[in-house]
PDB file of C-alpha atoms and ligand atoms in Angstrom:
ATOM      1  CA  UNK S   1     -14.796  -6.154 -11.134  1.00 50.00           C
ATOM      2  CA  UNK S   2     -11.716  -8.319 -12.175  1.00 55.00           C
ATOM      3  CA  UNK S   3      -9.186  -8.379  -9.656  1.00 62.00           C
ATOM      4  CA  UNK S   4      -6.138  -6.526  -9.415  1.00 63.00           C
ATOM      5  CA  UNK S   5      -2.887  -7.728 -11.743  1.00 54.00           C
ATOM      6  CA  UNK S   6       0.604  -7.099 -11.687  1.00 50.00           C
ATOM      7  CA  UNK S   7       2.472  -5.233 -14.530  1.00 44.00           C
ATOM      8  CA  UNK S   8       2.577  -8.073 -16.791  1.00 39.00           C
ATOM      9  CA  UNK S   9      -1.164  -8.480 -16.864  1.00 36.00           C
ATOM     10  CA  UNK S  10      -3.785  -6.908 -19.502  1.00 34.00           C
ATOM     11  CA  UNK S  11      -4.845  -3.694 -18.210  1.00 37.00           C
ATOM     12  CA  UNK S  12      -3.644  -4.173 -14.410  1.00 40.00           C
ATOM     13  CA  UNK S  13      -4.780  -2.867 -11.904  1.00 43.00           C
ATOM     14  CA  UNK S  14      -3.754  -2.728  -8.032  1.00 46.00           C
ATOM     15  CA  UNK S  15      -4.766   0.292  -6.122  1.00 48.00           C
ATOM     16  CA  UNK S  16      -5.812   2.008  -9.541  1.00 42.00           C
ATOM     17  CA  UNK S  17      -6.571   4.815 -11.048  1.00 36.00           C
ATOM     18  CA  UNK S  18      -9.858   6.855 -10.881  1.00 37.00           C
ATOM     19  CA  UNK S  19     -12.356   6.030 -12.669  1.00 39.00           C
ATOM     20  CA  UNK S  20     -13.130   7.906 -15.470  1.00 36.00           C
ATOM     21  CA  UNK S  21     -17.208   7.587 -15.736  1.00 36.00           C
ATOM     22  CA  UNK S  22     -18.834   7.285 -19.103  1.00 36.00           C
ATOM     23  CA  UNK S  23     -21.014  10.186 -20.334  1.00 38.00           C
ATOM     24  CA  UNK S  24     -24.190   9.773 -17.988  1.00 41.00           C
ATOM     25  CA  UNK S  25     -27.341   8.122 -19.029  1.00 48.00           C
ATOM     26  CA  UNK S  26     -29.270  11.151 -19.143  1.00 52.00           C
ATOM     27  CA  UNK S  27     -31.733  12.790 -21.676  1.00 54.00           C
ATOM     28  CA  UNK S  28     -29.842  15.309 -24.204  1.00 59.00           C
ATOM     29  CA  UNK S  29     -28.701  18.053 -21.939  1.00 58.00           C
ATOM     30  CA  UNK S  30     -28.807  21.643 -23.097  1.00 66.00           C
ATOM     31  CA  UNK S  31     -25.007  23.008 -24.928  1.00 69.00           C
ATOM     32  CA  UNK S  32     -24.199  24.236 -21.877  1.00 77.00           C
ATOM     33  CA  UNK S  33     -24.855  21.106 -20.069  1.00 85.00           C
ATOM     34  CA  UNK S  34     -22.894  18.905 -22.474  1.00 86.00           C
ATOM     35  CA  UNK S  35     -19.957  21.424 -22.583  1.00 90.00           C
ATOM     36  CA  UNK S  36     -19.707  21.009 -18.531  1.00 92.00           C
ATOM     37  CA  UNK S  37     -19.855  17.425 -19.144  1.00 92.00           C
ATOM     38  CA  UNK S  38     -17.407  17.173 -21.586  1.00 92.00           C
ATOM     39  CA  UNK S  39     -15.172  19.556 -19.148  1.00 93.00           C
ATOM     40  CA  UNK S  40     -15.424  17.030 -16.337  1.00 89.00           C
ATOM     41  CA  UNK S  41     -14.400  13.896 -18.293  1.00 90.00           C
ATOM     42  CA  UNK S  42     -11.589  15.639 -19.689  1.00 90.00           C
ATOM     43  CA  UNK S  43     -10.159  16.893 -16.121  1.00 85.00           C
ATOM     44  CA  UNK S  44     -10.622  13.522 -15.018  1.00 81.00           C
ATOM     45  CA  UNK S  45      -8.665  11.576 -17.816  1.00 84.00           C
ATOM     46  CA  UNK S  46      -5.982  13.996 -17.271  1.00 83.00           C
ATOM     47  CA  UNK S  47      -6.295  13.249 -12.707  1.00 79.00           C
ATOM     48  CA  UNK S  48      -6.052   9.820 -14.306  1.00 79.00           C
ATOM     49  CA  UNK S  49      -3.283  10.075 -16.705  1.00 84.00           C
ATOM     50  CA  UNK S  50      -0.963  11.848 -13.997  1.00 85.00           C
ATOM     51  CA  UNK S  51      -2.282   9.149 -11.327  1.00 81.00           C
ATOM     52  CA  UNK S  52      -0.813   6.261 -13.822  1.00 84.00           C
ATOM     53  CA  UNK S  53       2.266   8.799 -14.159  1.00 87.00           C
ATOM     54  CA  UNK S  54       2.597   8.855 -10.062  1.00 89.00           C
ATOM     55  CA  UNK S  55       1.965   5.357  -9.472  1.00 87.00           C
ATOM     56  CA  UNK S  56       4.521   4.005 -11.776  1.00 88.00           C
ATOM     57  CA  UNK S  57       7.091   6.725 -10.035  1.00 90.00           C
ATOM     58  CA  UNK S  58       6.336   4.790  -6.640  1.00 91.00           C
ATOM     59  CA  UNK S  59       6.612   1.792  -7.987  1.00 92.00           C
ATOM     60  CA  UNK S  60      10.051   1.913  -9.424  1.00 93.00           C
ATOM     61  CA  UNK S  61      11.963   3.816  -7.302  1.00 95.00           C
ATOM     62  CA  UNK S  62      13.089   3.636  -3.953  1.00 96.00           C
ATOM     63  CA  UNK S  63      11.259   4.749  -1.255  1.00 96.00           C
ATOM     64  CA  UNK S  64      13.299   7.919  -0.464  1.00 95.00           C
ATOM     65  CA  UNK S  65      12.871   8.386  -3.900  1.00 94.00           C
ATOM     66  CA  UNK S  66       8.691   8.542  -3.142  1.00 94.00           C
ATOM     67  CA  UNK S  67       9.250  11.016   0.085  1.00 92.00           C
ATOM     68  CA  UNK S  68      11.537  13.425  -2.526  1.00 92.00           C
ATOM     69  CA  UNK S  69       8.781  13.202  -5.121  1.00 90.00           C
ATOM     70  CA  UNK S  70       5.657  14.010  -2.401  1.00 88.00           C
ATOM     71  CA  UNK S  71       7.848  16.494  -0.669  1.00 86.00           C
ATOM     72  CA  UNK S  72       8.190  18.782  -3.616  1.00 88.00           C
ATOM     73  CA  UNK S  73       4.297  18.140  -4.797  1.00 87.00           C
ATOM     74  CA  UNK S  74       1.982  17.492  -2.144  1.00 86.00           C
ATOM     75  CA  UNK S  75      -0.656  17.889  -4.363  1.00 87.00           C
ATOM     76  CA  UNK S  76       0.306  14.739  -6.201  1.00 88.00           C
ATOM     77  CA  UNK S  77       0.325  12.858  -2.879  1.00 88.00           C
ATOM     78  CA  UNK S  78      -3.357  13.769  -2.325  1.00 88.00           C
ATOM     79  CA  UNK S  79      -4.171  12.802  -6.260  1.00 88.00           C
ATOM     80  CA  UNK S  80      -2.519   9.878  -5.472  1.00 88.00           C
ATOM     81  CA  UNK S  81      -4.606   8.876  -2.134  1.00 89.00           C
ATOM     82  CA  UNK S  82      -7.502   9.979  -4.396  1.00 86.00           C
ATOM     83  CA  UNK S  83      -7.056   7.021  -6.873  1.00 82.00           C
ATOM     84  CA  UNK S  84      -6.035   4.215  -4.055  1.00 84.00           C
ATOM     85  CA  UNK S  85      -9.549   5.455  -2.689  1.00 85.00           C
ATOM     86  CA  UNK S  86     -11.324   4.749  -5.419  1.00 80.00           C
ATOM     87  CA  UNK S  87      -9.577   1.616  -6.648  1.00 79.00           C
ATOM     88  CA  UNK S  88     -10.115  -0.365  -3.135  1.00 85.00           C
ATOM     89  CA  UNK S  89     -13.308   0.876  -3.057  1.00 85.00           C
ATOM     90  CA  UNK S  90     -14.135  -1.795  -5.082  1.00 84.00           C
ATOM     91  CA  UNK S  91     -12.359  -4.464  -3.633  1.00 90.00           C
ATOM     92  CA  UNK S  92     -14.653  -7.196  -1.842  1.00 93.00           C
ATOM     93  CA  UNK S  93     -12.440  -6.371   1.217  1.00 94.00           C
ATOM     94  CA  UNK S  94      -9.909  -3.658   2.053  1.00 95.00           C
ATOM     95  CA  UNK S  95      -6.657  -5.285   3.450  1.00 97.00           C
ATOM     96  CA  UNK S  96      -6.641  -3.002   6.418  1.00 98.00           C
ATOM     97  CA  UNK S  97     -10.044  -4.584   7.463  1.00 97.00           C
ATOM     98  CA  UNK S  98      -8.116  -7.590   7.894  1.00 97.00           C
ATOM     99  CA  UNK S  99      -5.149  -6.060   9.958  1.00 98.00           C
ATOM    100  CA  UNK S 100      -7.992  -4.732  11.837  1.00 98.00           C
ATOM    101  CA  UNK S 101      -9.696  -8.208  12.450  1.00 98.00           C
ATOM    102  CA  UNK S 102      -6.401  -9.633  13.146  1.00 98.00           C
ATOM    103  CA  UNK S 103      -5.556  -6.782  16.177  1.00 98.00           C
ATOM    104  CA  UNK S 104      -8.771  -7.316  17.921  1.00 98.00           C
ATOM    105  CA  UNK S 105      -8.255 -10.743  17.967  1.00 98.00           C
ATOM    106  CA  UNK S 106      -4.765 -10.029  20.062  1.00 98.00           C
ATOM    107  CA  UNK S 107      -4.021  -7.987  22.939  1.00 98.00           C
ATOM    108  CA  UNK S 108      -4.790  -4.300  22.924  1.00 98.00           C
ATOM    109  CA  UNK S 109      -1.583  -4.002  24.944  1.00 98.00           C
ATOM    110  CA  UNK S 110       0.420  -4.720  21.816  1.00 98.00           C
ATOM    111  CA  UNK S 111       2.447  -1.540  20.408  1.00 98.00           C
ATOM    112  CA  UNK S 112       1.922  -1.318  16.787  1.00 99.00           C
ATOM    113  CA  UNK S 113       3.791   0.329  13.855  1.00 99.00           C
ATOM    114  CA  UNK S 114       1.806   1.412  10.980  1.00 98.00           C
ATOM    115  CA  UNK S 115       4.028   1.580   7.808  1.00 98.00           C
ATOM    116  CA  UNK S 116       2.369   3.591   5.110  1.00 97.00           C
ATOM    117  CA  UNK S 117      -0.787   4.206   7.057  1.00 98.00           C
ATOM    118  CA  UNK S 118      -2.439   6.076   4.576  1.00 95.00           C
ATOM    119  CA  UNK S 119      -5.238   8.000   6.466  1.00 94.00           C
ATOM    120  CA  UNK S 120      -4.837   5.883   9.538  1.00 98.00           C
ATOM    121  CA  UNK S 121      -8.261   4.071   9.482  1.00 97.00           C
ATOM    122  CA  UNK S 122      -5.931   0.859  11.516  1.00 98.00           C
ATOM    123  CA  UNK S 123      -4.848   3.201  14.096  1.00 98.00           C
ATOM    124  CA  UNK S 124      -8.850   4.613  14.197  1.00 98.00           C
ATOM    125  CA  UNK S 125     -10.335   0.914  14.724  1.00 98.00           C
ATOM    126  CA  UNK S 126      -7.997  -0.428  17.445  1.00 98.00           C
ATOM    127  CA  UNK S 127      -7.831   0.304  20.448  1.00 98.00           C
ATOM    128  CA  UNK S 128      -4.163  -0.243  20.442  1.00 98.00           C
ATOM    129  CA  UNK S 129      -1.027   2.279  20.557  1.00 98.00           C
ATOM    130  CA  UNK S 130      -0.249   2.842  16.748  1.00 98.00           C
ATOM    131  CA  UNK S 131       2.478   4.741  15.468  1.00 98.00           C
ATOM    132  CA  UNK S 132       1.278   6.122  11.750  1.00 98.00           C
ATOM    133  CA  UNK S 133       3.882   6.447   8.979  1.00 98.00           C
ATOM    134  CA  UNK S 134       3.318   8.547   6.103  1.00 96.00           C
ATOM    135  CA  UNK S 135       5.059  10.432   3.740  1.00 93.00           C
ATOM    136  CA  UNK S 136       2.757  13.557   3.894  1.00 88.00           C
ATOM    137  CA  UNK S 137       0.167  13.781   6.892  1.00 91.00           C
ATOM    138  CA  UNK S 138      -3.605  12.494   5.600  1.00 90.00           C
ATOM    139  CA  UNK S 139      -4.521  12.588   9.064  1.00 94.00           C
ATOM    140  CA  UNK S 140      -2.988  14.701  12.556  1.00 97.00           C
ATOM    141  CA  UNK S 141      -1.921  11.273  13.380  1.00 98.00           C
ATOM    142  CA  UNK S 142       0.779  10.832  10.836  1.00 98.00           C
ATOM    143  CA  UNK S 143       4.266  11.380  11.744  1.00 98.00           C
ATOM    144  CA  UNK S 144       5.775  12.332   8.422  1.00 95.00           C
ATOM    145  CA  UNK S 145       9.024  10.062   7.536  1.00 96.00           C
ATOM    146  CA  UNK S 146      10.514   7.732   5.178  1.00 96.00           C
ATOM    147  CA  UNK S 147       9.393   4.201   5.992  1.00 97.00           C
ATOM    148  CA  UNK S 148      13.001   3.441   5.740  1.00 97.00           C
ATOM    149  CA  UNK S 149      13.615   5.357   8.412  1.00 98.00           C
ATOM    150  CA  UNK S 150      10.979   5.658  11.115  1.00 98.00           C
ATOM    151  CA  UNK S 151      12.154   7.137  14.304  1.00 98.00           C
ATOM    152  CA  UNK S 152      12.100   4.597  16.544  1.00 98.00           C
ATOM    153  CA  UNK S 153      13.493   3.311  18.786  1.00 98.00           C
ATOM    154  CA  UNK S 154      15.477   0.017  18.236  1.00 98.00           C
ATOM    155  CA  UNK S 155      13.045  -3.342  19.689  1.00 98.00           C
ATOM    156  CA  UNK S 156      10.227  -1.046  20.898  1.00 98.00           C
ATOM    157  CA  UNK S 157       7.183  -2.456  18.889  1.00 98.00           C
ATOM    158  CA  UNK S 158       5.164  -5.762  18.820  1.00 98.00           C
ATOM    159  CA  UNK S 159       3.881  -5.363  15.716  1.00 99.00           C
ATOM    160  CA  UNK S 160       4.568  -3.774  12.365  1.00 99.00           C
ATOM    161  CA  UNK S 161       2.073  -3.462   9.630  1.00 99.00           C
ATOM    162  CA  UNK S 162       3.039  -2.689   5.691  1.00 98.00           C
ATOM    163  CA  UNK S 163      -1.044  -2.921   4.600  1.00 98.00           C
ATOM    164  CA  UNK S 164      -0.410  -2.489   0.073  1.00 95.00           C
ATOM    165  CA  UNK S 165       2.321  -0.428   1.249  1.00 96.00           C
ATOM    166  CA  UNK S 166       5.781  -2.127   0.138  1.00 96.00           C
ATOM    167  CA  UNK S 167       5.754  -0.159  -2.643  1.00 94.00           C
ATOM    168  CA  UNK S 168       9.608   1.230  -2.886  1.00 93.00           C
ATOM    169  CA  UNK S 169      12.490  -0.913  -4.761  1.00 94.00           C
ATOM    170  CA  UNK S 170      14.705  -0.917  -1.819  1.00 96.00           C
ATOM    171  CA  UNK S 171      12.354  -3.833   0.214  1.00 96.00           C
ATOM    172  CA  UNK S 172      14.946  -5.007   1.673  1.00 96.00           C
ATOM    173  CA  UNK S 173      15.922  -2.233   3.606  1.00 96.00           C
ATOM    174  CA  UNK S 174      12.134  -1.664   4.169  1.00 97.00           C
ATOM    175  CA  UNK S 175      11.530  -4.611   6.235  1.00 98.00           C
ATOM    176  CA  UNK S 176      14.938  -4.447   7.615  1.00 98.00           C
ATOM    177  CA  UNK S 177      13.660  -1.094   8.954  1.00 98.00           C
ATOM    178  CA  UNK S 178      10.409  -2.742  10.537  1.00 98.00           C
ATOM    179  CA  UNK S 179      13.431  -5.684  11.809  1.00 98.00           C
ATOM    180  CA  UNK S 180      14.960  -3.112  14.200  1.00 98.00           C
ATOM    181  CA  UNK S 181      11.738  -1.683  15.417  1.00 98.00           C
ATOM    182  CA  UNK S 182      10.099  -5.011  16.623  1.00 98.00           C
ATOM    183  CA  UNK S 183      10.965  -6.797  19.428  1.00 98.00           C
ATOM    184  CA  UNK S 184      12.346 -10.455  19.188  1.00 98.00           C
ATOM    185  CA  UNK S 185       9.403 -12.367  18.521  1.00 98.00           C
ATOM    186  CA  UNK S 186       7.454  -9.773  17.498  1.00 98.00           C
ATOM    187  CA  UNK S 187       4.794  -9.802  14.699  1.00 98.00           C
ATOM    188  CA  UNK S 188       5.416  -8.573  11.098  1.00 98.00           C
ATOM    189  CA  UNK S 189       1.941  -8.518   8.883  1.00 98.00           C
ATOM    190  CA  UNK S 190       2.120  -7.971   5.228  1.00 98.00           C
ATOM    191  CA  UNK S 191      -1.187  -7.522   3.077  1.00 98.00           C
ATOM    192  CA  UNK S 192      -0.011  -6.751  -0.604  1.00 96.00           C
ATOM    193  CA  UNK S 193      -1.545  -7.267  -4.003  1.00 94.00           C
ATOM    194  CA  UNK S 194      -1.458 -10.506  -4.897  1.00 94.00           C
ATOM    195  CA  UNK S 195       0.013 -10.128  -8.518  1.00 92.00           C
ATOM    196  CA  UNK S 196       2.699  -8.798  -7.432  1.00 95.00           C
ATOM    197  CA  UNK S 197       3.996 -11.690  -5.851  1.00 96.00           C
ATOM    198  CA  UNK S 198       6.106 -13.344  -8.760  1.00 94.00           C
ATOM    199  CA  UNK S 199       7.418 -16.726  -6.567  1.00 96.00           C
ATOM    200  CA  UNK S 200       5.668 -17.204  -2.956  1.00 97.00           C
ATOM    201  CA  UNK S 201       7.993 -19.946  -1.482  1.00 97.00           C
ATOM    202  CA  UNK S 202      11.238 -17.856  -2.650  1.00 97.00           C
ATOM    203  CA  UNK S 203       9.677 -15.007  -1.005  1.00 97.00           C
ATOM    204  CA  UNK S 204       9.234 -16.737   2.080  1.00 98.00           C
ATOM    205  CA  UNK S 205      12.133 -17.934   2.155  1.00 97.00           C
ATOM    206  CA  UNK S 206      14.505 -14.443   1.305  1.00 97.00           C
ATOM    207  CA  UNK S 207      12.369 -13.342   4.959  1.00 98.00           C
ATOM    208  CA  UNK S 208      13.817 -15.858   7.101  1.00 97.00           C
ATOM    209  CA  UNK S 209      16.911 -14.157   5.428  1.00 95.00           C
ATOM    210  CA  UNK S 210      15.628 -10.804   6.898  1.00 97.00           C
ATOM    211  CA  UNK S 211      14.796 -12.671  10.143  1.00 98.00           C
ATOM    212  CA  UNK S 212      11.322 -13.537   9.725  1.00 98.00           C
ATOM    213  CA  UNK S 213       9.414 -16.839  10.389  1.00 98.00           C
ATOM    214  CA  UNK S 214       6.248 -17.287   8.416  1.00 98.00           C
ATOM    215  CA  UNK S 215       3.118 -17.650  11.096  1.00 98.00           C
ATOM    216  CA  UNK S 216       0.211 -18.173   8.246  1.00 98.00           C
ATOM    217  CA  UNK S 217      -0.119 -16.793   4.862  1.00 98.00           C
ATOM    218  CA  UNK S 218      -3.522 -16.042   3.224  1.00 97.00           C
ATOM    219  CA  UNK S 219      -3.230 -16.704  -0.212  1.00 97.00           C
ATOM    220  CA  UNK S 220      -7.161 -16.749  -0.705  1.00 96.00           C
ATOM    221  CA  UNK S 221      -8.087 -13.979  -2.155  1.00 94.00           C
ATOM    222  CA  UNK S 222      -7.238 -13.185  -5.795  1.00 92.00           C
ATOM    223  CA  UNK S 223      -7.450  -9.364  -4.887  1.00 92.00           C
ATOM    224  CA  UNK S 224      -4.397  -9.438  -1.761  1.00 95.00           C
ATOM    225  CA  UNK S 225      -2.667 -11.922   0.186  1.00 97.00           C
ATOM    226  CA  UNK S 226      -1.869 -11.727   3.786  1.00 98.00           C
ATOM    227  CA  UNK S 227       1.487 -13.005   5.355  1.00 98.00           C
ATOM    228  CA  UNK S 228       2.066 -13.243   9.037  1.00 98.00           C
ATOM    229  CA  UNK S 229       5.591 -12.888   9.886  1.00 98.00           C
ATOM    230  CA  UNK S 230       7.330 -13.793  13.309  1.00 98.00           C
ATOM    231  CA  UNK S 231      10.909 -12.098  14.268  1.00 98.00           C
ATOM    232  CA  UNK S 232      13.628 -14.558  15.109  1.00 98.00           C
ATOM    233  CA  UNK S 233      16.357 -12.262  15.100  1.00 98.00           C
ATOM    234  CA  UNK S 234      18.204  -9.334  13.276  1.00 97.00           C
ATOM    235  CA  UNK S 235      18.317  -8.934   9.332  1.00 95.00           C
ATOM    236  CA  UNK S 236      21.200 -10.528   7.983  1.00 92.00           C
ATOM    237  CA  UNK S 237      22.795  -9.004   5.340  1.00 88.00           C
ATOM    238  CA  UNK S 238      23.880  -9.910   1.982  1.00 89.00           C
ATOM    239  CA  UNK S 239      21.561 -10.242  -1.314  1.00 88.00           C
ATOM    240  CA  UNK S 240      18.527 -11.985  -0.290  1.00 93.00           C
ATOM    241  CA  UNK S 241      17.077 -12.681  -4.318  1.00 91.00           C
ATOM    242  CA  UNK S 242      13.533 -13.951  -3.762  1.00 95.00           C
ATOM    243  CA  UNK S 243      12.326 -11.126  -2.346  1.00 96.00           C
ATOM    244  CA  UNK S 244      10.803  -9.501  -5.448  1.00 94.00           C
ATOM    245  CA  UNK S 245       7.422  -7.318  -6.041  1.00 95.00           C
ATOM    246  CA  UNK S 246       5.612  -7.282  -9.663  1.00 94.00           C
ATOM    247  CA  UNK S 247       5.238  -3.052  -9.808  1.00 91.00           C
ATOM    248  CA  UNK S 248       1.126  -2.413 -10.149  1.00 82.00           C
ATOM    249  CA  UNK S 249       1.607  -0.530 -13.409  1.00 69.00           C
ATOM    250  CA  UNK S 250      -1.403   0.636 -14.903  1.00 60.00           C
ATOM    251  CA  UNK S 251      -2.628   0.481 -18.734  1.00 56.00           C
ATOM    252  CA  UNK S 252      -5.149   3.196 -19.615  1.00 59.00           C
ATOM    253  CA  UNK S 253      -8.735   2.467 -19.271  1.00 53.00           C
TER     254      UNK S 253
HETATM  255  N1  LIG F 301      -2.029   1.277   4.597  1.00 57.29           N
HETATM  256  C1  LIG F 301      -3.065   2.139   4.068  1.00 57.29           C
HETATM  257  C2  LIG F 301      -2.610   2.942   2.853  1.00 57.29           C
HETATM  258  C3  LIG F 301      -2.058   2.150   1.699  1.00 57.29           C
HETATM  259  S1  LIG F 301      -1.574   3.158   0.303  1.00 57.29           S
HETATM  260  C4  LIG F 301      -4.288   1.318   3.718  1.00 57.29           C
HETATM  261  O1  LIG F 301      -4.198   0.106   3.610  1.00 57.29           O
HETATM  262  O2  LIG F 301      -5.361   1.899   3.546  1.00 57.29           O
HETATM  263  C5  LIG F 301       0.179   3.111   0.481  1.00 57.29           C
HETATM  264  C6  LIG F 301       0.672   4.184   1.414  1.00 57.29           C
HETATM  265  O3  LIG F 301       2.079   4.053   1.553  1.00 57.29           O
HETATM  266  C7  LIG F 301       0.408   5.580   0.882  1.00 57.29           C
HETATM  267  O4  LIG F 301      -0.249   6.347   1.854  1.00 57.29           O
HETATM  268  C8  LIG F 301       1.786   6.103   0.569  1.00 57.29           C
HETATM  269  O5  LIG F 301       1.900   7.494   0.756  1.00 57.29           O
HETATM  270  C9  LIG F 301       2.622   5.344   1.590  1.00 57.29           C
HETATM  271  N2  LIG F 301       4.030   5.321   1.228  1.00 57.29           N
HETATM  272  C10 LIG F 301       4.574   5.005   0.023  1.00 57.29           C
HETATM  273  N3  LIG F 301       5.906   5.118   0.063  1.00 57.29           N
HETATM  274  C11 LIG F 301       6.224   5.512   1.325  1.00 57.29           C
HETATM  275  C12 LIG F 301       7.465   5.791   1.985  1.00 57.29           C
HETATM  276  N4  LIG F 301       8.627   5.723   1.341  1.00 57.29           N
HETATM  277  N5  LIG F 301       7.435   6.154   3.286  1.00 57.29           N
HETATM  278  C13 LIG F 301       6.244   6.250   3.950  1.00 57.29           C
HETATM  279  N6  LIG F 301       5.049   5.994   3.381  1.00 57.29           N
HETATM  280  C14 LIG F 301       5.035   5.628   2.083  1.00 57.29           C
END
């Protein structure tokens, strides 16, 4: 399994798009058999197609573009989730494992903020408060919102997660969002497919822009890298130009 690459790559993939499994290795099956068969890889090229379709919609557009798209199709949403599923599946290590790893390690005191939680398997495996952000509830625990604009109150959190989650254009106002939420000091942890990271250091540096102090970056794995940020104060604005994400764009497989 190759790891994931950004758009410019050959055949990328990030959280991908469902497999579509060869014909099975199976003695001849009777017509009715095959037919079925034939059925089945068909509906899944087309889950995969419109995954590839989706994914590239969340990629390059903002993120209240994303909550407009899954508001008027939840279906897509769940096709969506279906894909990520299967993609990380295959990853040596899902990110969140590492949020996880990285929680226990800390106080269970800590309030955290779970942007783009997916089906909430952090706020499952800590013992932590977590609030969940999602755009369409996977799980009770979701409270349904733009990650933009999470309602919050200003300085109330310790930490804030995005786990392969910065996925709109508008970043900057993204992690200006998680900004407000945390307290001074507070912890900001970003696990993200590597390839999408075009220039690490300029990164880095547009988020002490945004207020944030790099703590430790992981930069081991070719799958994801994970950056520990530290707030030092509010976001401040004007153009901050090294903060730039690669899309995951997907080339049919
Ligand atoms: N953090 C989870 C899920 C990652 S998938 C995990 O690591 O397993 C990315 C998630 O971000 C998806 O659930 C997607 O719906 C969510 N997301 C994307 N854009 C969003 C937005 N604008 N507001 C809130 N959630 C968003």
């Amino acid at each position: 399994q190759e790891p994931p690459a950004g758009s410019d790559g050959e055949g990328g993939s990030g959280p991908g798009p469902p497999d579509s499994p060869g014909p099975p290795e199976t003695p001849p099956e009777p017509r009715s058999g095959r037919s079925a068969a034939l059925r089945a890889r068909m509906e899944e090229r087309l889950l995969g197609a419109r995954f590839r379709y989706l994914n590239q919609q969340l990629y390059t557009g903002s993120s209240r573009d994303a909550a407009q798209l899954f508001r008027a199709d939840p279906a897509a949403f769940h096709l969506y989730h279906r894909g990520f599923e299967q993609q990380v599946r295959r990853w040596p290590e899902r990110p969140v494992q590492r949020i996880v790893r990285y929680l226990r390690r800390r106080p269970a005191s800590l309030v955290v903020a779970d942007f783009g939680c997916g089906d909430c398997t952090l706020a499952a495996s800590v013992k932590n408060q977590v609030h969940c952000f999602d755009l369409v509830p996977l799980n009770p625990r979701v409270t349904v919102c733009d990650m933009a604009e999470v309602p919050l109150a200003a300085e109330s959190v310790d930490v804030a997660v995005f786990c392969l989650a910065l996925m709109g254009t508008n970043l900057q106002e993204i992690l200006g969002e998680a900004n407000r939420v945390l307290k001074l000091g507070g912890t900001l942890m970003v696990a993200e497919v590597a390839s999408r990271f075009e220039d690490i250091p300029a990164f880095l540096k547009a988020m002490t822009q945004l207020g944030f102090r790099t703590v430790s970056k992981d930069l081991s794995s070719s799958y994801f890298y994970v950056l520990e940020f530290a707030k030092t104060g509010p976001t401040r604005p004007g153009p901050a130009p090294g903060l730039r994400l690669r899309p995951c764009l997907y080339k049919r497989r």
